[in-house]
Amino acid sequence: NILFRKGRWERYHQSKLANSVFSQELARRVKKCGGSVKSLCCHPGFAITALQETSNANGGMGYGFLEKVLEKRVAQTQEDGAMPLINCMASKNVENGNMFG
């Protein structure tokens, strides 16, 4: 399939970028038409979860020694990774088009 020729990490990155671009375009259109809906975007960043390891176990995204070392030194906790989503949902000053993460 032409859509799946690139590696899994590349497709993962493209999907994250597509979500960001979509939310910004939706925010622009909502503002243009005077709507009251808010288009917001958030991401956890690099958090220590089982996502990478379980993805690798299922034919995944190349999770080896280097990734494990980086995860321990660079990644944040699951709780810290949840903060952008919590802020996005609960902050009082959220405006259309805001991005969290």
Coordinates of N, CA and C in Angstrom, one line a residue:
N1 N 0.8 -1.2 0.0 CA 0.0 0.0 0.0 C 0.9 1.2 0.0
I2 N 0.6 2.2 -0.8 CA 1.4 3.4 -1.0 C 1.4 4.2 0.3
L3 N 0.4 4.2 1.1 CA 0.3 4.9 2.4 C 1.3 4.4 3.5
F4 N 1.7 3.2 3.4 CA 2.4 2.5 4.4 C 3.8 2.1 4.0
R5 N 4.4 2.8 3.1 CA 5.8 2.4 2.7 C 6.9 2.9 3.6
K6 N 6.6 4.0 4.4 CA 7.6 4.5 5.3 C 7.6 3.7 6.6
G7 N 8.7 3.9 7.4 CA 8.7 3.1 8.7 C 7.7 3.6 9.7
R8 N 7.5 2.8 10.7 CA 6.4 3.1 11.7 C 6.6 4.4 12.4
W9 N 7.9 4.7 12.8 CA 8.1 5.9 13.5 C 7.8 7.1 12.6
E10 N 8.2 7.0 11.3 CA 7.9 8.1 10.4 C 6.4 8.3 10.3
R11 N 5.6 7.2 10.2 CA 4.2 7.4 10.1 C 3.6 7.9 11.4
Y12 N 4.2 7.5 12.5 CA 3.8 8.0 13.8 C 4.0 9.5 13.9
H13 N 5.2 10.0 13.5 CA 5.5 11.4 13.5 C 4.6 12.2 12.6
Q14 N 4.3 11.6 11.4 CA 3.4 12.3 10.5 C 2.0 12.4 11.0
S15 N 1.5 11.4 11.8 CA 0.2 11.5 12.3 C 0.1 12.5 13.4
K16 N 1.2 12.7 14.2 CA 1.2 13.8 15.2 C 1.2 15.1 14.6
L17 N 2.0 15.3 13.5 CA 2.0 16.6 12.8 C 0.6 16.8 12.2
A18 N 0.0 15.8 11.6 CA -1.3 16.0 11.0 C -2.3 16.4 12.0
N19 N -2.3 15.8 13.2 CA -3.2 16.3 14.3 C -3.0 17.7 14.6
S20 N -1.8 18.2 14.7 CA -1.5 19.6 15.1 C -2.0 20.5 14.0
V21 N -1.7 20.2 12.7 CA -2.1 21.0 11.6 C -3.7 21.0 11.5
F22 N -4.3 19.9 11.7 CA -5.8 19.9 11.6 C -6.4 20.7 12.7
S23 N -5.9 20.6 13.9 CA -6.5 21.4 15.0 C -6.3 22.9 14.8
Q24 N -5.1 23.3 14.2 CA -4.9 24.7 13.9 C -5.8 25.2 12.8
E25 N -6.0 24.4 11.8 CA -6.9 24.8 10.7 C -8.4 24.9 11.2
L26 N -8.7 23.9 12.0 CA -10.1 24.0 12.6 C -10.3 25.2 13.4
A27 N -9.3 25.6 14.2 CA -9.3 26.8 15.0 C -9.5 28.0 14.2
R28 N -8.8 28.1 13.1 CA -8.9 29.2 12.1 C -10.3 29.3 11.5
R29 N -10.9 28.2 11.1 CA -12.2 28.2 10.5 C -13.3 28.5 11.6
V30 N -13.1 28.0 12.8 CA -14.1 28.4 13.8 C -14.1 29.9 14.1
K31 N -12.9 30.4 14.2 CA -12.8 31.9 14.4 C -13.4 32.7 13.3
K32 N -13.1 32.2 12.0 CA -13.6 32.9 10.9 C -15.2 33.0 10.8
C33 N -15.8 31.9 11.2 CA -17.3 31.8 11.2 C -17.9 32.3 12.5
G34 N -17.1 32.7 13.5 CA -17.6 33.2 14.7 C -18.2 32.2 15.6
G35 N -17.8 31.0 15.5 CA -18.3 29.9 16.3 C -17.7 29.9 17.7
S36 N -18.4 29.2 18.6 CA -18.0 29.2 20.0 C -17.2 27.9 20.4
V37 N -17.0 27.0 19.5 CA -16.3 25.8 19.7 C -14.8 26.2 19.8
K38 N -14.1 25.5 20.7 CA -12.6 25.6 20.8 C -11.9 24.4 20.2
S39 N -11.0 24.7 19.3 CA -10.1 23.6 18.8 C -8.8 23.7 19.5
L40 N -8.5 22.6 20.2 CA -7.3 22.5 21.1 C -6.5 21.3 20.7
C41 N -5.2 21.4 20.9 CA -4.3 20.3 20.6 C -3.3 20.1 21.8
C42 N -3.1 18.8 22.1 CA -2.2 18.5 23.2 C -1.5 17.2 22.9
H43 N -0.3 17.1 23.5 CA 0.5 15.8 23.4 C 1.3 15.7 24.7
P44 N 1.6 14.4 25.0 CA 2.3 14.2 26.3 C 3.8 14.4 26.2
G45 N 4.4 14.5 25.0 CA 5.8 14.5 24.9 C 6.3 13.1 25.1
F46 N 7.6 12.9 25.4 CA 8.2 11.6 25.6 C 8.0 11.2 27.1
A47 N 7.1 10.3 27.3 CA 6.8 9.8 28.6 C 7.1 8.3 28.7
I48 N 7.4 7.9 29.9 CA 7.7 6.5 30.1 C 6.4 5.7 30.2
T49 N 6.1 5.0 29.1 CA 4.9 4.2 29.1 C 5.3 2.9 28.4
A50 N 4.3 2.0 28.3 CA 4.6 0.7 27.6 C 4.4 0.8 26.1
L51 N 4.1 2.0 25.6 CA 3.8 2.2 24.2 C 4.9 1.7 23.3
Q52 N 6.1 2.2 23.6 CA 7.2 1.8 22.7 C 7.6 0.3 22.8
E53 N 7.6 -0.2 24.0 CA 8.0 -1.6 24.2 C 6.9 -2.5 23.6
T54 N 5.6 -2.2 23.9 CA 4.6 -3.1 23.3 C 4.5 -3.0 21.8
S55 N 4.7 -1.8 21.3 CA 4.7 -1.6 19.9 C 5.8 -2.5 19.2
N56 N 7.0 -2.5 19.8 CA 8.1 -3.3 19.3 C 7.8 -4.8 19.4
A57 N 7.1 -5.2 20.5 CA 6.8 -6.6 20.7 C 5.8 -7.1 19.6
N58 N 5.0 -6.1 19.1 CA 4.0 -6.4 18.1 C 4.5 -6.1 16.7
G59 N 5.8 -6.2 16.5 CA 6.4 -5.9 15.2 C 6.7 -4.4 15.0
G60 N 6.7 -3.7 16.1 CA 6.7 -2.3 16.3 C 7.7 -1.4 15.7
M61 N 8.2 -0.5 16.6 CA 8.8 0.7 16.2 C 10.3 0.7 16.5
G62 N 11.0 -0.4 16.6 CA 12.4 -0.4 16.8 C 12.8 0.1 18.2
Y63 N 12.4 -0.6 19.2 CA 12.7 -0.2 20.6 C 13.8 -1.1 21.1
G64 N 15.0 -0.6 21.1 CA 16.2 -1.4 21.6 C 16.9 -0.7 22.7
F65 N 18.2 -1.1 22.8 CA 19.0 -0.6 23.9 C 19.1 0.9 24.0
L66 N 19.4 1.5 22.9 CA 19.5 3.0 22.9 C 18.3 3.7 23.3
E67 N 17.1 3.2 22.9 CA 15.9 3.8 23.2 C 15.6 3.6 24.7
K68 N 16.0 2.5 25.3 CA 15.8 2.3 26.7 C 16.6 3.2 27.6
V69 N 17.9 3.4 27.1 CA 18.8 4.3 27.8 C 18.2 5.7 27.8
L70 N 17.8 6.2 26.6 CA 17.3 7.5 26.4 C 16.0 7.7 27.3
E71 N 15.2 6.7 27.3 CA 14.0 6.8 28.0 C 14.3 7.0 29.5
K72 N 15.2 6.3 30.1 CA 15.6 6.5 31.5 C 16.2 7.9 31.8
R73 N 16.9 8.5 30.8 CA 17.6 9.7 31.0 C 16.8 11.0 30.6
V74 N 15.9 10.8 29.6 CA 15.2 12.0 29.0 C 13.7 12.0 29.3
A75 N 13.1 10.8 29.3 CA 11.6 10.8 29.3 C 11.1 11.2 30.7
Q76 N 9.9 11.7 30.6 CA 9.2 12.1 31.8 C 8.3 11.0 32.3
T77 N 7.8 11.1 33.5 CA 6.9 10.1 34.1 C 5.5 10.1 33.4
Q78 N 4.8 9.0 33.5 CA 3.4 9.0 33.0 C 2.6 10.1 33.5
E79 N 2.7 10.4 34.8 CA 1.9 11.5 35.4 C 2.3 12.8 34.8
D80 N 3.5 13.1 34.6 CA 3.9 14.4 34.0 C 3.5 14.4 32.5
G81 N 3.5 13.3 31.8 CA 3.0 13.2 30.5 C 1.5 13.5 30.4
A82 N 0.8 13.2 31.4 CA -0.7 13.5 31.4 C -1.0 14.9 31.6
M83 N -0.1 15.7 32.1 CA -0.3 17.1 32.5 C -0.8 18.0 31.3
P84 N -0.3 17.9 30.1 CA -0.8 18.7 29.0 C -2.3 18.4 28.8
L85 N -2.7 17.2 28.8 CA -4.1 16.9 28.6 C -5.0 17.4 29.7
I86 N -4.5 17.3 31.0 CA -5.3 17.8 32.1 C -5.3 19.4 32.0
N87 N -4.2 20.0 31.7 CA -4.3 21.5 31.5 C -5.2 21.9 30.4
C88 N -5.2 21.2 29.3 CA -6.0 21.5 28.2 C -7.5 21.4 28.6
M89 N -7.9 20.4 29.4 CA -9.3 20.2 29.8 C -9.7 21.1 30.9
A90 N -8.8 21.5 31.8 CA -9.2 22.1 33.0 C -8.8 23.6 33.2
S91 N -7.9 24.1 32.4 CA -7.4 25.4 32.6 C -8.5 26.4 32.2
K92 N -8.6 27.5 33.0 CA -9.6 28.5 32.8 C -9.4 29.4 31.6
N93 N -8.1 29.6 31.3 CA -7.8 30.6 30.2 C -7.5 29.9 28.9
V94 N -8.1 28.8 28.6 CA -7.9 28.1 27.3 C -8.6 28.9 26.2
E95 N -7.9 29.1 25.2 CA -8.4 29.8 24.0 C -8.4 28.9 22.8
N96 N -9.3 29.2 21.8 CA -9.3 28.5 20.6 C -7.9 28.5 19.9
G97 N -7.4 27.4 19.5 CA -6.1 27.3 18.8 C -4.9 27.0 19.8
N98 N -5.2 27.0 21.1 CA -4.1 26.7 22.0 C -3.5 25.3 21.8
M99 N -2.2 25.2 22.0 CA -1.6 23.9 22.0 C -0.9 23.6 23.3
F100 N -1.0 22.4 23.8 CA -0.4 22.0 25.1 C 0.5 20.9 24.9
G101 N 1.7 20.9 25.5 CA 2.6 19.8 25.5 C 4.0 20.2 25.5

